[in-house]
Structure formats: C-alpha cells, structure tokens
Amino acid sequence: MAPPTQVLVCDSTACRSSGGEQLFKVLRGEIKDLGLDVRVVKTGCYGFCGLGPVAVVHPGAVLYCHVDEDGAGEIARTHLRGGRLVQRLLYRSMNGEGRRNFLHEIPFFEKQQRVVLENSGLIDPEDINEYIARDGYFALAEALRSRAGPAGVVDAVLRSGLRGRGGAGFPTGRKWSFAAAQESPEKYIICNADEGDPGAFMDRSILEGNPHAVLEGMLIAGYAVGAREGYVYVRAEYPLAVKRLEIAIRQAQKLGLLGKNILGSGFNFDVDIALGAGAFVCGEETALLRSAMGFRGEPRVRPPYPVEKGLYDKPTIINNVETLANVPVIIRCGPEWYAALGTGGSKGTKIFSLAGQIRNTGLIEVPMGISLADIVYDIGGGPPPGRRIKAVQTGGPSGGAVPAELLDVPVDYESLQAVGTIMGSGGLIVLDDTDCMVDLAKFYMQFAAHESCGACTPCRVGVVHVVDILERITRGEGTMDDLHELGELADDVREASLCGLGQTAANPVLSTMKYFWDEYLAHVKERRCAAGVCKALSH
Amino acid sequence: MNAEERNYLVLDKIIERYGERPGGLVRVLYKAQELFGYLSPDVQTHVAEKMCLSVGHVHGVATFYAQFVTAPQGKNVVRVCMGTACYVKNAEDILDRFRELLGVETDATTADGRFTLSTTRCIGACSLAPLLTVNEKVHGHLSVEGVARLVELYREDDLDTDEEVSPVERERERERQRPASDQGAAPPPH
C-alpha cells in the first residue's frame, strides 16, 4: 500500500506573516473540492524562513517555496491530483545551479545536523500524539524508570558536556548538581524564554515548532534536582509561542505527563507560564526572577546564585529554551552519543538564526566546531549579489563583530571568546559593505541605553555617555579626544556595572574599535562614511 | 451595566485566578490592558487594591516594561521593528516615513485617533526584515515606498465596522485583479 499523501505547511511566525495562513486555508479548500484523500498539516519551522511560505509534500519531501494562493491551487491540481511537480514553485538555487526538487538536496540543509530541531517542520506542534510518535516523553520515562535515580540523570547531563545555550556556556550538569545538593522541600525549574537579543529567534522557533521538547526537558530537570514546579518565562512579543505552550501544557496535563504521580512513579511536577513584558534585562537571571515575582526586573548582585536562592528565595534552576530542548536527546540517545558531537570543550549542536545581508535567512542547526565561514557562505549562500561581507555580529548586543578575514574561526565558546565576541544565544547578523560599523556600534549602544534598568550608575550614565560620543562621531563632529574617551569609557562600563547587561553592553564598541579602527578614523579625521550610512557625512 | 463596569467584573475574575501570588501581577496587567486598551491610573489603583499591593508598586511595574501603555492608543497601533536585522535594512527610514505621513512623533497618536506610531523590540521574524506590526498583524519585506499604501489600507478601514476581513486581505483580493508591477512592498528575492 502506498504511504498516505500529506502536505506539511509551515505555520511559524515568519511563514504565517508572509501568507502561510492563507495558504493553509486555500490548500485545504482545493483538496476538498477535488475530493482528494490528502491530509494538510500545520507544522513548526523548517528553518528556511527566507523562502516562506513553504509547503512540503510527502511522500518524497518535495519542497515548494514562496507559495502564493494560486500556487496552492496548482499544488493541489498538478501535484496531488496529476502526480507532476509544480516547476514554478520548486526551490531555485541563487548560484544558478538550477532547481532542487527535494528538501534534502538543498545546500542550505547539507551542512546542518538537526538534532534539537529534528521534529520542527515535521510534526504538528499542537498535537502531543505526534510528539509521542517521534519518541517524545520516552526520555522522561527512561529517567523515571532508571535505577540510578535522579543522581543518574544529573550524571548523564554532566557526562554529555552540555553547556548553557543562553550564551554564557556554564556546564548544565554542574548547575543541576548544585541545585540537587540544596536541602529544600521546594525548588523550581525556570525555562528562560525571554530571548531579548534582537536578531535571535531560535527560542521562538523551538517553542512554536516543538514545545513538548522543552516541557520534557523541564520535567527531567525537575526530577533530577527534586523540584515540583516549573515556569516558562516567555516574552509577550511571541504570542504564537505562548499559545502553543499553553496548548502543550494542557495536553500534557490531560495525559498525566504533568501533574501528580507522573507515569506512576510518584514524581509530581507541573508547569505554568510567566509572561515577560518587554525588558531586555529580564534575560539576566536575577532580573528574570524579580520579574517573575511581579516586580520591576532589576538585577541583584550574585552570589547568592539562583541555585541557592532563586524564585521566592527557593533553590531554582534557570535554563534557556535550547538548553532544555537538548536534555531529552541526551537521555534518549545517551551522553556518550551526545558528547561525540561537537568539539572537545563545546559538545553537541548549536542553533543559529541567520539574518542581515545574506541570501538565505533562517534558522540552522550545526555541529559545534563548524566555521563561521561555512555557515555564512555555504549554508547562508553568501551576501546579496555584488556585495562583500564585511563582518558577522554574534552574541547580539553583548557580543562583538567578527571581521571577514577571521571568519574561519570555529564556532565554540572558547574560540569565539578569543576573537573578542561570545557565542551568545545564537543570533548571527551578517554585515556587508553597505553597513557602517560605527553606526552599528551606535545602534547597539542606543539599545543598551534604552534597556538599561537604571539600578547602577556605570551602566545608566556611562552607556548614555557612550551613545552621545557615537552620535557626535556619526554626525561628523567627532574628535580624536572623543575616540580616546570612548575607549576608556567603554572599559569603565565593563568593569564597574552590576550585572551582565552592563558588563557586556560596551562589547560592540570595543570589538568594532579593535577591528574597524579605520572606519572610526575616517569618520573623525576625514569626515567620511564609506558605507554611506551616516547621512551627515559626505562620502 | 455599562461596558466599563463589565470590564471591571472580568478583571476581578482574572485577579482571583492569577492574583494569589505576587508573580501574577504582570499577567493581571496584561489582561487589564487587553480589556481597557491601556493602563489608566484608575485601573492601576483598582489592581493594587484588589491584590493588596501599593499603588506605587503597580505603577512601577506598569511603567518599567515596554509592553504596557499608560495612555489611550489609536485604533491601529503601528509598531516598527527596531531589531538589528531590520535596522541594517533601513527600518529607521521606514519609521521616518511614517512620522512624515501620519504627522506624529514616535509613541504618539494621531489627532483622529486612527493611528498610534511606536517601535517594537525584535519580534523574531528577521527573515522578513524590515518589518512592522499593525495591531497583531505582521507585515514584512517593507520598503519606504510601501509605507504610504499601508497607511492608506488601514485608513480606508471603516472605523465603525468590525469586519472579519482585514483591509490587507481585501487589498490582496484587489491585487489579484491587478498586474504585479506596482507592488508596494519589495518582493522577497527568490
């Protein structure tokens, strides 16, 4: 018997906005009118957001992109009824290599290794049964059944080498072992889904495309450290992610995978949602805690760390979305399998969002250790025609720019630090010769000034002062004294600020001054902006 | 019972549900903003009293977070995304064009109450950069030239109707009758 025909339509924020919702409706209608026995399924993100809206027809994994409403009709008539491919909507390589009919043939996917995103774009995120059919919640069952108990789970995560995907890279197993060692009847697990980095959208995609993986990660964490309650702290700017999470939580509760006596093991755990309300600083864990408790999101000094004194002063684990989504994979496939992925110090895969001046924008998952050049040129397809890549900004407002000549740097926590940036949460912004690095530094510093919570003076006052200097420079009124002061001030802000936001706020300035000093000089000495971005300067 | 009284009743139910723990305040304020359109001093005071919190605490939270507004909003709230990907694709110029066309500064509402112009933090659909949201709807791949058409679309939308079909959908319908040459928004590269 032939496998049933199915059409998977991406239903994540980006594809929806470019016409995906309409595509789904029209496709369903056409199929019904033609009397075909074909199932149309809404899925999460495939990652190739620049091609949206996309639809994949199975069997065969034929990828159709930029599907407009007429295209939906064509797919129904020509492909589903007539058995022929709709040539007009197939993927066409920009490098002139002709059409690619099938998903796996597309260069964008060739160098990727989809471990965490394996189910994204494949299953309906609003149906728990589809997750279970893909071995979902089996890792939880495994953990609960294991003779090694909670300590065995902590040990497995330790041995896997998993490090925090929120950006700092702290070993997850170590964090868990600290929390497990705390004597307290009440402990909490918090999933940090505040993804405030402009240009990063991997957490949104995971929550929209595979929310149960995050819940399962939280359950396993709860079991490992002895917590009974979890919260997902999620940005309100992600309404679709919030909706899918709510559905996922309800479905898991209904099946008894959340709540009391889970799978008959005696383990109780439940999850609720805490809404973030638009403050970048709330990604910092101590600020997040205050926000989740209904206060202004102002950070405090650490120690004490949240694992000792967190939510309502109880021991609390705070893990990023992607970190938690890795956990079920580690338990299911084994820590040894996981540790074989990636490099010596950075295990596993990393999800990046690709945006800016690049042909293929979207979401990718790659093994740690791949070079930035491979990501940008092979997966991303390089810059738009006729342009030249100048730099790649990693780590968002806390990160730095890696210049084109250093793009061979392998993607791991230490290598990126060595070139003056950070892994960060995974937003990669590609910049080309039409971008001005001084202006970019100004953009990030304005962002930091706007998002500074105001609790400490170096950040509240220092960052604003840095913005003033950068504004003078981009207006063509900068002096060499300004440049000198800029460097000093950036150092002061880094040294003296209270929390991670302030300590890293000046990184974009420091890294652009290091690698693009000539642009600063041109702005000050020649009153020239080669990229033509700074309007006050002739070029 | 008028609409406002009804809203207060609904709000009290929400406070009963989420207000037990202090952590519920943000959620309560969200719902309050959904009901009333913005967080007026009266609404803030009401929430504070019902949740046994000081008005100062509630006001402090309401003014700390970007998502909360403490002034009435226009019928169509335009939020231009100012994330990095949008910024490097000239979001600033798009914002300028809106200011010019609507005759208002950022975070202000037009005299006729039709539009509020604002910016938003990255909404994570960077592949569509530069983009904006009008109310809950995302519009991507914008161009400075396309702004005027977008304003026109929402301006045409009759203030008194509560139609299911958004003006954009109606326009799409017309678009199909028209040649593709005069599209307002730049088509994505393919």
XYZ file of C-alpha atoms in Angstrom:
729
model
C 0.000 0.000 0.000
C 1.344 3.426 -0.901
C 2.047 5.754 2.013
C -0.643 8.400 2.522
C -0.047 11.741 0.891
C 0.430 14.655 3.249
C 1.212 18.314 2.784
C 3.101 19.974 5.616
C 2.629 23.713 5.759
C 4.961 25.777 7.913
C 2.920 27.674 10.471
C 5.533 29.649 12.358
C 5.519 33.420 12.791
C 7.569 34.211 9.685
C 5.768 31.936 7.216
C 2.399 32.911 8.660
C 3.136 36.550 8.099
C 4.183 36.009 4.516
C 0.909 34.283 3.646
C 1.138 30.837 5.267
C -2.208 31.058 6.990
C -3.957 31.812 3.739
C -2.020 29.040 2.004
C -3.269 26.502 4.531
C -6.898 27.541 4.058
C -6.771 27.612 0.268
C -4.942 24.286 0.061
C -7.498 22.607 2.304
C -10.352 24.041 0.251
C -8.856 22.959 -3.074
C -8.179 19.447 -1.819
C -11.736 19.178 -0.563
C -13.139 20.475 -3.865
C -11.082 17.956 -5.810
C -12.172 15.165 -3.469
C -8.598 14.076 -2.760
C -7.579 11.935 0.180
C -4.742 14.167 1.350
C -4.006 15.436 4.841
C -2.825 19.025 5.277
C -0.834 19.554 8.473
C 0.406 22.733 10.119
C 3.960 22.286 11.363
C 6.700 24.305 13.009
C 9.622 25.951 11.292
C 11.787 24.215 8.675
C 14.334 26.927 9.138
C 14.411 28.252 5.609
C 12.354 31.296 6.543
C 13.549 33.377 3.617
C 11.572 31.094 1.283
C 8.278 31.412 3.097
C 5.556 30.467 2.911
C 6.696 26.884 2.315
C 4.875 23.608 1.891
C 6.399 20.132 1.757
C 4.606 17.282 0.038
C 5.184 13.751 1.319
C 5.995 11.087 0.264
C 9.122 12.398 -1.391
C 9.693 15.577 0.655
C 9.122 17.901 -2.284
C 9.696 21.467 -1.172
C 7.615 24.269 -2.601
C 8.543 27.808 -1.687
C 7.006 31.277 -1.905
C 3.667 29.560 -2.362
C 1.020 32.137 -3.159
C -2.696 31.403 -3.243
C -2.631 30.495 -6.947
C 0.279 28.222 -6.145
C -1.798 26.373 -3.557
C -4.306 25.562 -6.271
C -1.545 24.440 -8.616
C -0.084 22.112 -5.994
C -3.495 20.563 -5.454
C -4.287 20.117 -9.145
C -0.896 19.411 -10.724
C 0.934 17.553 -7.976
C -1.644 15.981 -5.701
C -4.123 15.062 -8.423
C -1.909 14.958 -11.510
C 1.265 13.492 -9.963
C 3.524 16.087 -11.632
C 5.787 18.611 -9.907
C 4.841 22.281 -9.989
C 8.061 23.565 -11.576
C 7.323 27.217 -10.865
C 7.383 26.768 -7.095
C 10.391 24.483 -6.691
C 13.499 25.758 -4.972
C 15.831 27.536 -7.327
C 19.419 27.942 -6.243
C 20.647 31.522 -6.395
C 24.032 30.394 -7.572
C 22.484 29.274 -10.826
C 22.716 25.561 -10.069
C 19.181 25.044 -11.231
C 16.161 23.681 -9.419
C 16.207 21.334 -6.472
C 13.103 19.270 -6.024
C 13.634 17.681 -2.656
C 14.282 19.009 0.792
C 17.483 17.034 1.418
C 19.062 18.172 -1.861
C 19.066 21.809 -0.909
C 22.536 23.139 0.017
C 21.037 25.054 2.934
C 20.429 21.752 4.742
C 23.571 19.870 3.646
C 25.979 21.071 6.335
C 23.385 21.104 9.053
C 22.873 18.486 11.712
C 19.357 18.729 13.048
C 19.243 17.142 16.488
C 17.159 19.542 18.554
C 15.218 20.741 15.525
C 14.686 17.217 14.230
C 10.922 17.415 14.738
C 10.479 21.048 13.771
C 8.707 21.181 10.451
C 7.779 17.537 10.715
C 5.185 17.316 13.452
C 2.125 19.310 14.362
C 3.238 21.249 17.447
C -0.341 21.417 18.675
C -0.737 17.620 18.830
C 1.031 15.814 21.656
C 0.447 12.457 19.962
C 2.688 13.431 17.077
C 5.467 14.271 19.531
C 4.987 10.960 21.312
C 5.035 9.147 17.963
C 8.517 10.643 17.440
C 9.724 9.112 20.754
C 8.570 12.111 22.743
C 8.405 11.698 26.532
C 10.330 8.411 26.281
C 13.370 10.141 27.766
C 11.240 11.151 30.740
C 10.026 7.567 31.139
C 13.608 6.350 30.887
C 14.754 8.787 33.578
C 11.900 7.896 35.924
C 12.460 4.154 35.439
C 16.224 4.218 35.737
C 17.754 2.511 38.777
C 20.317 5.289 39.031
C 17.530 7.690 40.085
C 17.793 11.493 39.976
C 21.561 11.388 40.582
C 21.927 9.256 37.470
C 20.150 11.910 35.396
C 22.397 14.675 36.714
C 25.389 12.494 35.975
C 24.235 11.835 32.412
C 23.857 15.559 31.747
C 27.292 16.160 33.279
C 28.885 13.490 31.091
C 27.187 14.800 27.955
C 29.154 18.033 28.309
C 26.060 20.150 27.605
C 26.684 23.840 28.277
C 24.179 26.660 28.631
C 22.782 27.742 25.296
C 21.684 31.115 26.596
C 25.181 32.244 25.745
C 27.441 32.052 28.770
C 28.120 28.342 28.352
C 28.027 27.258 32.003
C 28.003 23.430 32.243
C 24.354 22.460 32.683
C 25.123 19.312 34.679
C 27.107 21.328 37.212
C 24.261 23.784 37.671
C 21.907 20.857 38.225
C 24.226 19.177 40.730
C 24.404 22.385 42.808
C 20.608 22.582 42.867
C 20.263 18.893 43.650
C 22.555 19.336 46.652
C 20.349 22.049 48.188
C 18.248 20.909 51.138
C 14.821 22.354 50.455
C 11.353 20.854 50.090
C 10.554 23.479 47.470
C 12.625 24.012 44.350
C 11.802 25.491 40.983
C 12.750 24.994 37.342
C 12.532 28.081 35.163
C 12.827 27.999 31.411
C 14.249 31.289 30.218
C 12.377 32.098 27.016
C 12.943 35.827 27.192
C 15.081 35.813 24.045
C 15.658 39.538 24.052
C 18.607 39.621 21.643
C 17.490 41.494 18.562
C 18.187 39.207 15.630
C 17.846 35.939 17.537
C 14.782 33.754 17.073
C 15.815 30.178 17.834
C 13.921 30.001 21.109
C 10.771 31.250 19.428
C 11.127 28.612 16.724
C 11.641 25.795 19.211
C 8.624 26.845 21.265
C 6.478 27.264 18.174
C 7.691 24.111 16.435
C 8.328 21.635 19.227
C 7.062 22.903 22.583
C 6.856 19.456 24.160
C 10.627 19.004 23.905
C 11.013 21.981 26.258
C 8.395 20.664 28.677
C 10.066 17.258 28.656
C 13.420 18.898 29.378
C 11.863 20.745 32.311
C 10.280 17.563 33.659
C 13.605 15.736 33.528
C 15.341 18.684 35.213
C 12.632 18.746 37.889
C 13.074 15.055 38.571
C 16.874 15.362 38.645
C 17.041 18.162 41.206
C 13.887 17.472 43.216
C 11.650 20.313 42.004
C 7.888 20.105 41.795
C 7.085 23.286 39.921
C 8.299 24.888 36.755
C 7.701 28.160 34.963
C 8.350 29.140 31.397
C 9.235 32.826 31.409
C 8.321 33.832 27.892
C 8.304 37.144 26.057
C 4.939 38.622 25.278
C 6.284 39.574 21.849
C 5.886 35.885 20.974
C 2.101 35.402 21.104
C 2.168 32.273 18.946
C 4.820 30.646 21.131
C 2.732 31.434 24.218
C -0.374 29.943 22.613
C 1.424 26.728 21.590
C 2.944 26.393 25.046
C -0.458 26.749 26.670
C -1.837 24.043 24.401
C 1.158 21.783 25.078
C 0.835 22.203 28.848
C -2.901 21.425 28.727
C -2.354 18.313 26.600
C 0.456 17.028 28.822
C -1.708 17.570 31.915
C -4.560 15.689 30.295
C -2.368 12.674 29.577
C -0.920 12.746 33.083
C 2.559 13.712 31.870
C 2.317 16.832 34.018
C 0.707 16.853 37.441
C 0.644 14.263 40.180
C 2.282 10.830 40.197
C 3.650 11.045 36.659
C 3.707 7.658 34.878
C 3.004 6.017 38.231
C 6.449 6.945 39.531
C 5.352 9.081 42.469
C 7.018 12.121 40.884
C 4.871 15.299 40.882
C 5.629 18.213 38.586
C 3.609 20.950 36.965
C 4.413 23.849 34.675
C 2.914 27.317 34.337
C 3.719 30.329 32.169
C 5.135 33.601 33.431
C 4.930 36.425 30.934
C 7.802 38.748 30.264
C 6.651 42.227 29.413
C 9.372 43.695 27.252
C 12.617 44.314 29.065
C 15.931 43.039 27.713
C 17.432 42.993 31.188
C 14.970 40.258 32.188
C 17.096 37.757 30.278
C 19.617 38.226 33.107
C 18.671 35.550 35.614
C 18.382 37.638 38.770
C 16.304 40.255 36.934
C 14.164 37.491 35.463
C 13.474 36.174 38.958
C 12.333 39.558 40.199
C 10.158 39.980 37.140
C 8.607 36.527 37.579
C 7.739 37.534 41.139
C 5.827 40.570 39.890
C 8.420 43.286 40.447
C 10.366 45.581 38.156
C 13.063 43.481 36.515
C 16.080 44.844 38.326
C 19.081 42.543 38.770
C 20.863 41.970 42.057
C 24.420 41.041 42.922
C 25.386 37.358 42.702
C 26.143 35.362 44.881
C 23.803 34.115 46.158
C 23.141 32.338 42.895
C 19.617 31.262 41.950
C 20.500 27.604 42.605
C 20.729 28.604 46.286
C 18.270 31.500 46.446
C 16.019 31.916 43.455
C 12.279 32.196 42.936
C 10.565 33.073 46.246
C 14.058 32.554 47.755
C 13.989 28.822 46.979
C 16.680 26.930 45.012
C 15.963 27.498 41.339
C 17.391 26.220 38.091
C 17.215 28.687 35.219
C 17.941 27.136 31.850
C 17.492 28.538 28.381
C 14.919 27.036 25.964
C 17.510 25.443 23.704
C 19.437 24.003 26.667
C 16.300 22.265 27.912
C 15.368 21.031 24.444
C 18.746 19.235 24.321
C 18.024 17.264 27.502
C 15.574 14.663 26.128
C 18.019 13.913 23.295
C 20.840 13.315 25.794
C 18.768 10.926 27.895
C 17.308 9.125 24.876
C 20.495 8.715 22.833
C 22.912 8.585 25.752
C 25.511 11.089 26.974
C 28.304 9.308 25.093
C 26.499 9.663 21.781
C 25.893 13.326 22.513
C 29.456 14.029 23.644
C 30.724 12.649 20.333
C 29.112 15.643 18.607
C 30.978 18.932 18.529
C 34.430 19.790 19.846
C 36.481 18.987 22.961
C 35.069 21.813 25.047
C 31.785 22.508 23.270
C 29.608 19.453 22.821
C 26.538 18.933 20.721
C 24.995 21.200 18.166
C 24.081 24.874 18.209
C 21.101 26.565 16.648
C 21.719 29.905 14.981
C 19.450 32.393 13.368
C 20.843 33.880 10.184
C 19.764 37.382 9.291
C 21.036 40.626 7.837
C 22.834 40.907 4.500
C 22.700 37.277 3.479
C 20.860 35.367 0.784
C 19.427 32.547 2.854
C 17.899 33.873 6.024
C 16.503 31.486 8.555
C 17.248 29.066 11.308
C 20.008 26.494 11.214
C 21.394 23.802 13.476
C 25.059 22.907 13.076
C 27.588 20.789 14.954
C 29.806 22.841 17.262
C 33.179 23.469 15.690
C 31.925 24.340 12.207
C 33.476 27.594 10.992
C 31.566 30.862 10.681
C 32.652 30.949 7.036
C 30.930 27.611 6.372
C 27.775 28.935 7.986
C 27.766 32.233 6.150
C 28.906 31.148 2.694
C 27.816 27.516 2.340
C 24.606 27.464 4.347
C 23.753 31.136 4.096
C 24.649 31.396 0.432
C 26.887 34.440 0.944
C 25.977 38.112 0.577
C 23.434 39.530 -1.873
C 24.728 39.810 -5.447
C 27.516 42.346 -5.942
C 28.143 42.829 -2.233
C 31.051 41.864 0.009
C 30.684 40.543 3.537
C 32.390 42.827 5.998
C 31.680 41.175 9.345
C 29.375 38.904 11.286
C 27.971 40.082 14.595
C 27.500 37.244 17.062
C 26.016 37.359 20.550
C 23.761 40.335 19.876
C 24.152 43.465 21.999
C 26.512 41.633 24.377
C 28.680 40.243 21.613
C 31.028 41.571 19.010
C 31.764 41.713 15.332
C 33.987 39.108 13.710
C 35.632 40.663 10.633
C 35.515 38.858 7.279
C 39.191 37.858 7.446
C 38.599 35.928 10.700
C 35.509 34.016 9.616
C 37.443 30.750 9.622
C 37.036 30.787 13.397
C 35.391 27.589 14.634
C 32.085 28.051 16.405
C 32.743 27.054 20.002
C 32.602 29.003 23.257
C 36.359 29.496 23.667
C 37.290 30.232 20.038
C 34.667 32.937 19.753
C 35.857 34.475 23.007
C 39.406 34.505 21.678
C 38.359 36.753 18.790
C 36.573 39.177 21.116
C 32.983 38.034 20.901
C 30.731 35.441 22.532
C 28.617 32.520 21.439
C 25.617 34.320 22.849
C 22.222 32.846 22.271
C 22.826 32.311 18.579
C 21.820 35.348 16.586
C 24.124 35.911 13.625
C 23.777 39.220 11.843
C 25.707 39.412 8.599
C 27.030 42.834 7.594
C 28.351 43.876 4.215
C 29.996 46.897 2.604
C 26.751 48.865 2.809
C 26.873 48.760 6.625
C 28.827 51.204 8.767
C 30.426 49.629 11.826
C 30.420 52.876 13.801
C 26.718 53.250 13.142
C 26.173 49.617 14.179
C 28.010 50.216 17.454
C 25.785 53.263 17.969
C 22.685 51.153 17.314
C 23.683 48.600 19.950
C 24.605 51.261 22.476
C 21.281 53.050 21.955
C 19.614 49.706 22.537
C 21.600 49.203 25.761
C 20.803 52.734 26.926
C 17.135 52.118 26.318
C 17.159 48.720 28.012
C 19.376 49.575 30.986
C 17.267 49.079 34.102
C 18.872 52.072 35.784
C 19.808 50.324 39.010
C 23.545 51.016 38.773
C 25.307 54.230 37.753
C 28.070 52.935 35.432
C 25.502 51.405 33.123
C 22.758 54.033 33.492
C 25.042 57.020 32.959
C 28.072 55.513 31.218
C 26.156 53.936 28.362
C 24.253 57.150 27.645
C 27.550 58.999 27.543
C 28.952 56.436 25.089
C 25.869 56.986 22.903
C 26.473 60.766 22.982
C 30.028 60.338 21.741
C 28.992 57.918 18.985
C 26.245 60.294 17.886
C 28.802 63.093 17.634
C 31.115 60.898 15.574
C 28.365 59.788 13.176
C 27.264 63.423 12.774
C 30.784 64.311 11.697
C 31.565 66.276 14.842
C 33.877 63.740 16.485
C 37.438 64.468 17.589
C 40.434 62.291 18.415
C 39.775 63.104 22.078
C 36.318 61.602 21.650
C 37.809 58.373 20.341
C 40.197 58.224 23.260
C 37.392 58.856 25.756
C 35.162 56.306 24.031
C 37.680 53.526 24.627
C 38.188 54.480 28.263
C 34.514 54.853 28.979
C 33.684 51.518 27.363
C 36.258 49.872 29.637
C 34.807 51.594 32.710
C 31.262 50.473 31.937
C 32.500 46.904 31.523
C 34.474 46.925 34.764
C 32.004 48.636 37.071
C 28.494 47.568 36.084
C 26.338 45.456 38.360
C 25.021 42.804 36.003
C 25.724 41.056 32.730
C 23.830 43.646 30.711
C 26.113 46.486 31.770
C 29.278 44.394 31.883
C 28.840 43.405 28.234
C 26.997 46.483 26.937
C 30.124 48.100 25.538
C 31.349 44.961 23.744
C 30.068 46.106 20.331
C 32.090 49.317 20.741
C 35.235 47.557 21.929
C 35.134 44.948 19.174
C 34.407 47.399 16.353
C 37.177 49.684 17.629
C 39.528 46.722 17.587
C 38.763 45.508 14.078
C 37.370 48.550 12.310
C 39.503 51.331 13.750
C 39.994 52.683 10.239
C 36.260 53.393 9.991
C 36.334 55.355 13.240
C 39.335 57.317 11.967
C 37.649 58.029 8.633
C 34.596 59.390 10.470
C 36.689 61.630 12.686
C 39.633 62.711 10.547
C 38.182 62.715 7.045
C 34.521 63.248 7.947
C 33.763 60.299 5.710
C 31.473 57.272 5.993
C 32.494 54.834 3.271
C 29.288 52.813 3.589
C 27.185 55.918 3.059
C 25.078 55.188 6.128
C 25.900 58.258 8.198
C 23.879 60.824 6.326
C 25.678 63.839 7.763
C 28.975 62.736 6.251
C 29.886 63.060 2.628
C 31.499 60.029 1.094
C -24.349 47.709 33.475
C -22.098 49.613 31.087
C -19.056 48.274 29.240
C -16.585 49.657 31.737
C -18.333 48.053 34.695
C -18.389 44.776 32.816
C -14.661 45.070 32.176
C -14.024 45.595 35.879
C -16.017 42.471 36.667
C -13.949 40.452 34.187
C -10.775 41.942 35.632
C -11.801 40.889 39.145
C -12.220 37.310 37.935
C -8.730 37.414 36.439
C -7.319 38.777 39.695
C -8.991 35.902 41.534
C -7.318 33.467 39.152
C -3.822 34.887 38.856
C -3.569 37.291 41.746
C -2.809 34.835 44.513
C 0.900 35.095 44.094
C 2.682 38.416 43.593
C 4.135 36.878 40.415
C 0.682 37.087 38.876
C 0.783 40.886 38.677
C 2.309 41.030 35.198
C -0.323 38.661 33.872
C -3.121 40.632 35.509
C -1.814 43.866 33.992
C -1.712 42.244 30.567
C -5.319 41.197 30.823
C -6.261 44.619 32.161
C -4.579 46.244 29.178
C -6.410 43.857 26.852
C -9.727 44.812 28.419
C -9.302 48.562 28.738
C -6.840 49.254 25.922
C -4.346 50.873 28.297
C -3.497 51.025 31.990
C -5.181 54.160 33.297
C -4.459 55.424 36.825
C -7.907 54.117 37.855
C -7.186 50.632 36.551
C -3.773 50.581 38.233
C -5.339 51.653 41.532
C -8.052 49.018 41.221
C -5.494 46.257 40.605
C -3.383 47.457 43.531
C -6.334 47.423 45.928
C -7.583 44.021 44.853
C -4.125 42.443 45.029
C -3.216 44.138 48.329
C -0.236 45.890 46.750
C 0.747 49.522 46.926
C -0.262 51.728 44.007
C 3.402 52.701 43.731
C 4.396 49.081 43.202
C 1.795 48.546 40.472
C 2.669 51.840 38.787
C 6.379 50.983 38.976
C 5.771 47.694 37.187
C 3.388 49.240 34.636
C 5.983 51.823 33.645
C 9.022 49.517 33.714
C 8.010 47.201 30.898
C 7.829 48.182 27.256
C 4.653 46.188 26.605
C 2.497 48.267 28.937
C 0.971 51.567 27.873
C -0.450 54.120 30.248
C -2.134 56.344 27.642
C -5.045 55.581 25.281
C -3.961 54.019 21.977
C -5.180 54.656 18.444
C -7.372 52.223 16.538
C -4.366 50.934 14.628
C -1.157 50.590 16.574
C 1.824 50.573 14.226
C 4.987 49.176 15.756
C 8.059 49.415 13.564
C 10.555 46.699 14.481
C 13.911 48.102 15.542
C 15.807 44.838 15.841
C 19.275 44.574 14.338
C 18.255 42.845 11.122
C 15.569 45.446 10.490
C 17.928 48.260 11.424
C 20.560 47.228 8.894
C 17.782 47.059 6.311
C 16.853 50.707 6.903
C 13.999 50.444 9.400
C 14.892 53.972 10.502
C 13.857 55.344 7.086
C 10.562 53.494 7.302
C 9.883 54.987 10.718
C 10.722 58.463 9.365
C 8.281 57.980 6.509
C 5.516 57.050 8.956
C 6.259 60.123 11.037
C 6.017 62.228 7.931
C 2.794 60.664 6.648
C 0.980 60.498 9.957
C 2.337 63.794 11.235
C 3.174 62.375 14.654
C 6.312 61.560 16.574
C 7.117 58.061 17.814
C 4.932 56.936 20.745
C 2.171 59.357 19.840
C -1.361 59.040 18.469
C -2.841 60.932 15.534
C -5.485 63.567 16.286
C -8.228 61.485 14.660
C -7.368 58.527 16.855
C -6.737 56.247 13.898
C -3.034 55.540 14.366
C -0.549 55.218 17.163
C 3.043 55.122 15.954
C 5.503 53.197 18.031
C 8.537 50.940 17.775
C 8.938 47.391 18.960
C 11.799 45.248 20.118
C 12.754 42.404 17.794
C 9.786 40.119 17.189
C 12.000 37.364 15.858
C 10.862 37.154 12.252
C 14.137 38.585 10.951
C 13.840 36.842 7.579
C 11.100 39.317 6.763
C 13.206 42.369 7.678
C 12.406 45.184 7.634
C 9.035 44.574 9.222
C 6.388 46.054 11.445
C 3.213 45.025 13.152
C -0.136 46.741 12.891
C -2.136 45.629 15.912
C -1.354 41.882 15.908
C -0.591 41.513 12.215
C 2.958 41.278 10.889
C 3.889 42.988 7.614
C 7.294 42.068 6.248
C 9.694 42.977 3.409
C 8.757 46.631 3.662
C 10.046 49.453 1.566
C 9.853 53.197 2.184
C 7.626 53.445 -0.898
C 5.261 50.833 0.516
C 4.527 52.808 3.678
C 2.016 55.137 2.043
C -0.011 52.201 0.731
C -0.021 50.523 4.100
C -1.297 53.702 5.756
C -3.937 54.019 3.062
C -5.083 50.425 3.586
C -5.689 50.910 7.261
C -7.106 54.387 6.799
C -9.723 53.001 4.420
C -10.811 50.557 7.048
C -14.093 51.973 8.251
C -13.942 52.938 11.916
C -17.440 51.681 12.583
C -17.196 48.199 11.163
C -15.776 45.227 12.905
C -15.166 43.105 9.874
C -13.590 39.709 9.863
C -11.598 40.563 6.751
C -8.627 42.812 7.414
C -8.034 45.663 4.972
C -4.903 43.886 3.880
C -6.814 40.794 2.867
C -9.250 42.952 0.932
C -6.358 44.602 -0.807
C -4.888 41.215 -1.689
C -8.180 40.376 -3.332
C -7.865 43.524 -5.456
C -4.207 42.793 -6.055
C -5.080 39.599 -7.846
C -7.101 41.614 -10.329
C -4.126 43.929 -10.921
C -0.740 43.484 -12.686
C 2.095 42.749 -10.272
C 4.252 45.673 -11.386
C 3.034 48.224 -8.856
C 3.528 46.268 -5.659
C 4.199 48.469 -2.669
C 6.348 46.106 -0.698
C 9.513 44.808 -2.268
C 9.050 41.150 -3.209
C 11.458 38.801 -1.484
C 14.412 37.676 -3.602
C 13.827 34.219 -4.971
